[in-house]
Amino acid sequence: MSHPKKNITLQKKQNLFGWAVLMPAVFLIAAMSFYPMIKALILSFETGIGAKMRFAGFLNYTRMFEDKIFLQALMNNFIYLIIQVPIMLIMGLILASMLNDKNLKFRGLFRTAIFLPCATSLVSYAIIFRSLFSVDGFINLLLVKLGILSSGYNFLANPISARAVIIIALLWRWTGYNMVFYLAGLQNIEYSIYEAAKIDGASPFQSFWQITVPLLRPTILLTAIMSTNGTLQLFDESWNLTNGGPANATITMSHYIYNLSFKYVPNFGYAAAMAYLILILVAVLAFVQMKVGDKRD
Amino acid sequence: MIKKIISSFVVAAMALSMVACGSNAATTESAKTEPTKEAESKGAEPAKEAEAAPAADDNTLTVWCWDPAFNVYAMNQAAEVYKKDNPNFVLNVVETPWQDVQTKLTTAASSGDLSTLPDILLMQDNAFQKNVISYPDAFTDLTDSGIAFKDFGASKVAYSTVDGKNYGVPFDNGAVISCLRTDVLKEAGFTPADFTDITWSKYIELGKVVLEKTGKPLLSMQAGESDLIMMMLQSAGASLFDQEGKPNIVNNAVLEKVLSTYAELVTSGILIQVNDWDQYIGTLTDGTVAGTINGCWILGSIQTAENQKGLWEITNMPKLDGIQGATNYSNNGGSSWAVTANCKNVKLANDFLAKTFAGSVEFYETILPSSGALANYIPAGKSDVYGEPQAFFNNQKVFSMITEFASKVPSNNTGVYYYEARDAVATALTNTIAGADLKSELETAQSTVEFAMGQ
């Protein structure tokens, strides 16, 4: 006890040093991330206009299920999720296994070309898609020239086609991104397994289904969770491509949250409650996916 | 290996250039898709993030406004005018797009820390009520500031008046004009005089003839936006809210008339709907349509089509049929100057505004020719500069015409929940055009707005 310093073992010393190194980062995350999150949670239990907030309990959380626009936005988000995410992940998988073929020429070029959309800014690609699908845009021009349509079709004025345009845009933007994860995962699969399967007479489809998919399961799980998360937080496409229209048919939850905070009479409590609902949804969906997807015992 | 290095460089370069283009396009776009289009932002430069220099001395004012060719220019000219009598005066204009002004204002006011706000900011008239009622502590009451509010059109001052108190000094004019292509009308056997002081039914009747003979619709509008709806409503002094501020959407005879008129315009092909602001401007400048109806700030965009010089004329808008109090005059957009509660020298700010925007005909004469910034300041309308014929508009004296229109605009109640109601009605309109029942759509719109208000 008279020499407390000697009581600190080497391991403890190292631990302390480790904590000391971590502290600045921990402090920054706590101050910049956790503190606002807790504040937002408290805010979500308050209501009022602008700066005049009062405690309201669970009012905001019950209120949003009576909010027709919010329910519409929630439904839109789930339409995007259910249709777009599976198509994107399957396409990503197929592309990745095709581009993993060692005998394919210009592999690097193809990989780059498919990945490149991810490098474009969210705002600019949304605007480009908007002009592509406008009445006198490129797609209509093509359809008219090919004789499929007699005059330009206003894709963004019809609820179904407007959602389809958003889904197509999302596929273009994100398929390559997920493909890269699969490609990375595929590098960990011994190529000789495929060669062995080939010798045993497995068709490409069989080796895809029996080898690639099971061995990539952790990566597929990761991309599924990330895509779910991303889709529930969609904002740029709704904002820039369709502006939520026609008649709120494409508005997303994040877009509605933005409107509530900055376009309409500000009600930050209500907006914060919605943001927390998105968090809960993401957490629940990720949990379900982990339970379903993770087969390790 | 070398190939790989080179290709990665190429990819990096492409990625960089895309990101660069992307951010540029984004800025331009956000400036253009600005909901209440202040005279098309001419210089779509990214906002210069010159941080407001701290007001070191008592003679400095910081101002936020957004358009370099328009309100920024006007503000700087105002400073020049004011400096003649106050040589030590310093004005610091920070170019801030409207959406950023709104976001920054909301952030500052809801955090309770107003120190980031400028002394004066420009506010869209339609957002004025909402902001003052949400954040009453963020603004300075100008009622007794010595600014002569009676020198402005009453309907314009009403936008920035909350509970009988004045919070804003009117700036630009949003009087509605009907713009027409004289060459197209001639082809159909009409002149702009045939479109003056008419009703919507007459407008539709003439529009059908123009469409038949020239193949050109008279109007284009942005789908999902309710600009024209709001203009038609105000032209009869009506609004989506009653005097107590309650939503007045169901059983609003004027609104029903407006929506059925709009639907008829669309179904008869006289009005074509486009998806965004750029396409709307495109239909004007590339001659797809033979005219437009909008706030007078649209003149700036029309004049970008230099090959159409002399082919345009303006007149007043059609009025609603069979509605009491209907007029040929309305308003769309426009903005006013607000003094924030962060202003350390309210006296200076008041004096500055009173002697320029609310007191100097000479000032308005300076800004008009180069920026087209039309005043709501009634004494300025009598100036000779306003009476000069404009070559682009077939030598019409457009500016004095618009000032005259502006003085006749009926006043209405914008309402605090203006944007909620506007969007709800736009949704109802879109669904009605797609075939839904008007009455039930209006009921939905009313309940949407009531829901938003019941927090």
mmCIF file with all atom_site columns, C-alpha atoms in Angstrom, chain B residues 274-365:
data_model
loop_
_atom_site.group_PDB
_atom_site.id
_atom_site.type_symbol
_atom_site.label_atom_id
_atom_site.label_alt_id
_atom_site.label_comp_id
_atom_site.label_asym_id
_atom_site.label_entity_id
_atom_site.label_seq_id
_atom_site.pdbx_PDB_ins_code
_atom_site.Cartn_x
_atom_site.Cartn_y
_atom_site.Cartn_z
_atom_site.occupancy
_atom_site.B_iso_or_equiv
_atom_site.pdbx_formal_charge
_atom_site.auth_seq_id
_atom_site.auth_comp_id
_atom_site.auth_asym_id
_atom_site.auth_atom_id
_atom_site.pdbx_PDB_model_num
ATOM 1  C CA . VAL B 1 274 ? -45.057 20.167 -66.452 1.00 0.00 ? 274 VAL B CA 1
ATOM 2  C CA . ASN B 1 275 ? -43.058 18.560 -63.678 1.00 0.00 ? 275 ASN B CA 1
ATOM 3  C CA . ASP B 1 276 ? -40.611 21.186 -62.574 1.00 0.00 ? 276 ASP B CA 1
ATOM 4  C CA . TRP B 1 277 ? -39.725 24.841 -62.651 1.00 0.00 ? 277 TRP B CA 1
ATOM 5  C CA . ASP B 1 278 ? -37.093 24.499 -65.375 1.00 0.00 ? 278 ASP B CA 1
ATOM 6  C CA . GLN B 1 279 ? -39.566 22.842 -67.696 1.00 0.00 ? 279 GLN B CA 1
ATOM 7  C CA . TYR B 1 280 ? -42.076 25.578 -66.923 1.00 0.00 ? 280 TYR B CA 1
ATOM 8  C CA . ILE B 1 281 ? -39.613 28.295 -67.896 1.00 0.00 ? 281 ILE B CA 1
ATOM 9  C CA . GLY B 1 282 ? -38.701 26.188 -70.917 1.00 0.00 ? 282 GLY B CA 1
ATOM 10 C CA . THR B 1 283 ? -42.269 26.193 -72.200 1.00 0.00 ? 283 THR B CA 1
ATOM 11 C CA . LEU B 1 284 ? -42.198 30.011 -72.143 1.00 0.00 ? 284 LEU B CA 1
ATOM 12 C CA . THR B 1 285 ? -38.832 30.560 -73.727 1.00 0.00 ? 285 THR B CA 1
ATOM 13 C CA . ASP B 1 286 ? -39.047 27.880 -76.414 1.00 0.00 ? 286 ASP B CA 1
ATOM 14 C CA . GLY B 1 287 ? -42.508 28.956 -77.514 1.00 0.00 ? 287 GLY B CA 1
ATOM 15 C CA . THR B 1 288 ? -44.428 25.834 -76.464 1.00 0.00 ? 288 THR B CA 1
ATOM 16 C CA . VAL B 1 289 ? -47.130 28.001 -74.959 1.00 0.00 ? 289 VAL B CA 1
ATOM 17 C CA . ALA B 1 290 ? -48.647 31.297 -76.054 1.00 0.00 ? 290 ALA B CA 1
ATOM 18 C CA . GLY B 1 291 ? -48.675 32.890 -72.636 1.00 0.00 ? 291 GLY B CA 1
ATOM 19 C CA . THR B 1 292 ? -48.519 32.560 -68.912 1.00 0.00 ? 292 THR B CA 1
ATOM 20 C CA . ILE B 1 293 ? -50.108 33.957 -65.773 1.00 0.00 ? 293 ILE B CA 1
ATOM 21 C CA . ASN B 1 294 ? -47.830 34.585 -62.821 1.00 0.00 ? 294 ASN B CA 1
ATOM 22 C CA . GLY B 1 295 ? -46.362 37.137 -60.447 1.00 0.00 ? 295 GLY B CA 1
ATOM 23 C CA . CYS B 1 296 ? -44.735 40.009 -62.326 1.00 0.00 ? 296 CYS B CA 1
ATOM 24 C CA . TRP B 1 297 ? -41.268 38.730 -61.399 1.00 0.00 ? 297 TRP B CA 1
ATOM 25 C CA . ILE B 1 298 ? -41.783 36.220 -64.222 1.00 0.00 ? 298 ILE B CA 1
ATOM 26 C CA . LEU B 1 299 ? -40.861 39.073 -66.621 1.00 0.00 ? 299 LEU B CA 1
ATOM 27 C CA . GLY B 1 300 ? -37.209 38.449 -65.800 1.00 0.00 ? 300 GLY B CA 1
ATOM 28 C CA . SER B 1 301 ? -37.421 34.871 -67.044 1.00 0.00 ? 301 SER B CA 1
ATOM 29 C CA . ILE B 1 302 ? -39.450 35.741 -70.125 1.00 0.00 ? 302 ILE B CA 1
ATOM 30 C CA . GLN B 1 303 ? -36.849 38.277 -71.156 1.00 0.00 ? 303 GLN B CA 1
ATOM 31 C CA . THR B 1 304 ? -34.153 35.606 -71.293 1.00 0.00 ? 304 THR B CA 1
ATOM 32 C CA . ALA B 1 305 ? -35.578 34.581 -74.689 1.00 0.00 ? 305 ALA B CA 1
ATOM 33 C CA . GLU B 1 306 ? -34.037 37.416 -76.644 1.00 0.00 ? 306 GLU B CA 1
ATOM 34 C CA . ASN B 1 307 ? -35.377 36.200 -79.985 1.00 0.00 ? 307 ASN B CA 1
ATOM 35 C CA . GLN B 1 308 ? -38.895 36.910 -78.697 1.00 0.00 ? 308 GLN B CA 1
ATOM 36 C CA . LYS B 1 309 ? -38.202 40.603 -78.184 1.00 0.00 ? 309 LYS B CA 1
ATOM 37 C CA . GLY B 1 310 ? -41.229 42.699 -78.998 1.00 0.00 ? 310 GLY B CA 1
ATOM 38 C CA . LEU B 1 311 ? -43.508 39.671 -79.248 1.00 0.00 ? 311 LEU B CA 1
ATOM 39 C CA . TRP B 1 312 ? -44.789 39.738 -75.679 1.00 0.00 ? 312 TRP B CA 1
ATOM 40 C CA . GLU B 1 313 ? -47.396 41.939 -74.099 1.00 0.00 ? 313 GLU B CA 1
ATOM 41 C CA . ILE B 1 314 ? -48.899 41.942 -70.655 1.00 0.00 ? 314 ILE B CA 1
ATOM 42 C CA . THR B 1 315 ? -52.390 42.511 -69.356 1.00 0.00 ? 315 THR B CA 1
ATOM 43 C CA . ASN B 1 316 ? -54.391 41.753 -66.230 1.00 0.00 ? 316 ASN B CA 1
ATOM 44 C CA . MET B 1 317 ? -55.496 38.238 -65.316 1.00 0.00 ? 317 MET B CA 1
ATOM 45 C CA . PRO B 1 318 ? -58.986 36.865 -65.985 1.00 0.00 ? 318 PRO B CA 1
ATOM 46 C CA . LYS B 1 319 ? -61.491 37.064 -63.140 1.00 0.00 ? 319 LYS B CA 1
ATOM 47 C CA . LEU B 1 320 ? -63.670 34.311 -61.736 1.00 0.00 ? 320 LEU B CA 1
ATOM 48 C CA . ASP B 1 321 ? -67.184 33.960 -63.150 1.00 0.00 ? 321 ASP B CA 1
ATOM 49 C CA . GLY B 1 322 ? -70.140 34.628 -60.907 1.00 0.00 ? 322 GLY B CA 1
ATOM 50 C CA . ILE B 1 323 ? -68.192 35.243 -57.725 1.00 0.00 ? 323 ILE B CA 1
ATOM 51 C CA . GLN B 1 324 ? -68.915 38.324 -55.703 1.00 0.00 ? 324 GLN B CA 1
ATOM 52 C CA . GLY B 1 325 ? -65.868 40.471 -55.200 1.00 0.00 ? 325 GLY B CA 1
ATOM 53 C CA . ALA B 1 326 ? -63.957 38.850 -58.050 1.00 0.00 ? 326 ALA B CA 1
ATOM 54 C CA . THR B 1 327 ? -61.355 41.101 -59.661 1.00 0.00 ? 327 THR B CA 1
ATOM 55 C CA . ASN B 1 328 ? -58.767 40.915 -62.414 1.00 0.00 ? 328 ASN B CA 1
ATOM 56 C CA . TYR B 1 329 ? -55.940 41.439 -59.954 1.00 0.00 ? 329 TYR B CA 1
ATOM 57 C CA . SER B 1 330 ? -53.984 39.186 -57.651 1.00 0.00 ? 330 SER B CA 1
ATOM 58 C CA . ASN B 1 331 ? -50.588 38.548 -56.174 1.00 0.00 ? 331 ASN B CA 1
ATOM 59 C CA . ASN B 1 332 ? -48.083 35.696 -56.236 1.00 0.00 ? 332 ASN B CA 1
ATOM 60 C CA . GLY B 1 333 ? -44.870 35.696 -54.261 1.00 0.00 ? 333 GLY B CA 1
ATOM 61 C CA . GLY B 1 334 ? -42.919 38.701 -53.224 1.00 0.00 ? 334 GLY B CA 1
ATOM 62 C CA . SER B 1 335 ? -40.925 39.340 -50.099 1.00 0.00 ? 335 SER B CA 1
ATOM 63 C CA . SER B 1 336 ? -40.464 41.802 -47.256 1.00 0.00 ? 336 SER B CA 1
ATOM 64 C CA . TRP B 1 337 ? -37.582 42.894 -45.020 1.00 0.00 ? 337 TRP B CA 1
ATOM 65 C CA . ALA B 1 338 ? -37.715 41.832 -41.397 1.00 0.00 ? 338 ALA B CA 1
ATOM 66 C CA . VAL B 1 339 ? -35.592 43.250 -38.580 1.00 0.00 ? 339 VAL B CA 1
ATOM 67 C CA . THR B 1 340 ? -34.478 40.450 -36.264 1.00 0.00 ? 340 THR B CA 1
ATOM 68 C CA . ALA B 1 341 ? -34.340 40.595 -32.492 1.00 0.00 ? 341 ALA B CA 1
ATOM 69 C CA . ASN B 1 342 ? -30.589 40.127 -32.779 1.00 0.00 ? 342 ASN B CA 1
ATOM 70 C CA . CYS B 1 343 ? -30.262 43.604 -34.252 1.00 0.00 ? 343 CYS B CA 1
ATOM 71 C CA . LYS B 1 344 ? -28.123 45.609 -31.830 1.00 0.00 ? 344 LYS B CA 1
ATOM 72 C CA . ASN B 1 345 ? -28.962 48.926 -33.384 1.00 0.00 ? 345 ASN B CA 1
ATOM 73 C CA . VAL B 1 346 ? -32.668 48.833 -34.126 1.00 0.00 ? 346 VAL B CA 1
ATOM 74 C CA . LYS B 1 347 ? -32.738 52.606 -34.512 1.00 0.00 ? 347 LYS B CA 1
ATOM 75 C CA . LEU B 1 348 ? -30.204 52.460 -37.322 1.00 0.00 ? 348 LEU B CA 1
ATOM 76 C CA . ALA B 1 349 ? -32.022 49.586 -39.034 1.00 0.00 ? 349 ALA B CA 1
ATOM 77 C CA . ASN B 1 350 ? -35.342 51.422 -38.849 1.00 0.00 ? 350 ASN B CA 1
ATOM 78 C CA . ASP B 1 351 ? -33.847 54.647 -40.086 1.00 0.00 ? 351 ASP B CA 1
ATOM 79 C CA . PHE B 1 352 ? -32.073 52.860 -42.915 1.00 0.00 ? 352 PHE B CA 1
ATOM 80 C CA . LEU B 1 353 ? -35.255 51.110 -44.090 1.00 0.00 ? 353 LEU B CA 1
ATOM 81 C CA . ALA B 1 354 ? -37.388 54.222 -43.611 1.00 0.00 ? 354 ALA B CA 1
ATOM 82 C CA . LYS B 1 355 ? -35.081 56.359 -45.734 1.00 0.00 ? 355 LYS B CA 1
ATOM 83 C CA . THR B 1 356 ? -34.533 53.847 -48.544 1.00 0.00 ? 356 THR B CA 1
ATOM 84 C CA . PHE B 1 357 ? -37.111 51.100 -49.091 1.00 0.00 ? 357 PHE B CA 1
ATOM 85 C CA . ALA B 1 358 ? -39.851 53.133 -47.444 1.00 0.00 ? 358 ALA B CA 1
ATOM 86 C CA . GLY B 1 359 ? -38.914 56.644 -48.356 1.00 0.00 ? 359 GLY B CA 1
ATOM 87 C CA . SER B 1 360 ? -36.788 57.156 -51.434 1.00 0.00 ? 360 SER B CA 1
ATOM 88 C CA . VAL B 1 361 ? -38.298 57.385 -54.913 1.00 0.00 ? 361 VAL B CA 1
ATOM 89 C CA . GLU B 1 362 ? -34.798 58.043 -56.189 1.00 0.00 ? 362 GLU B CA 1
ATOM 90 C CA . PHE B 1 363 ? -33.701 54.673 -54.814 1.00 0.00 ? 363 PHE B CA 1
ATOM 91 C CA . TYR B 1 364 ? -36.474 52.818 -56.646 1.00 0.00 ? 364 TYR B CA 1
ATOM 92 C CA . GLU B 1 365 ? -35.621 54.713 -59.819 1.00 0.00 ? 365 GLU B CA 1
#
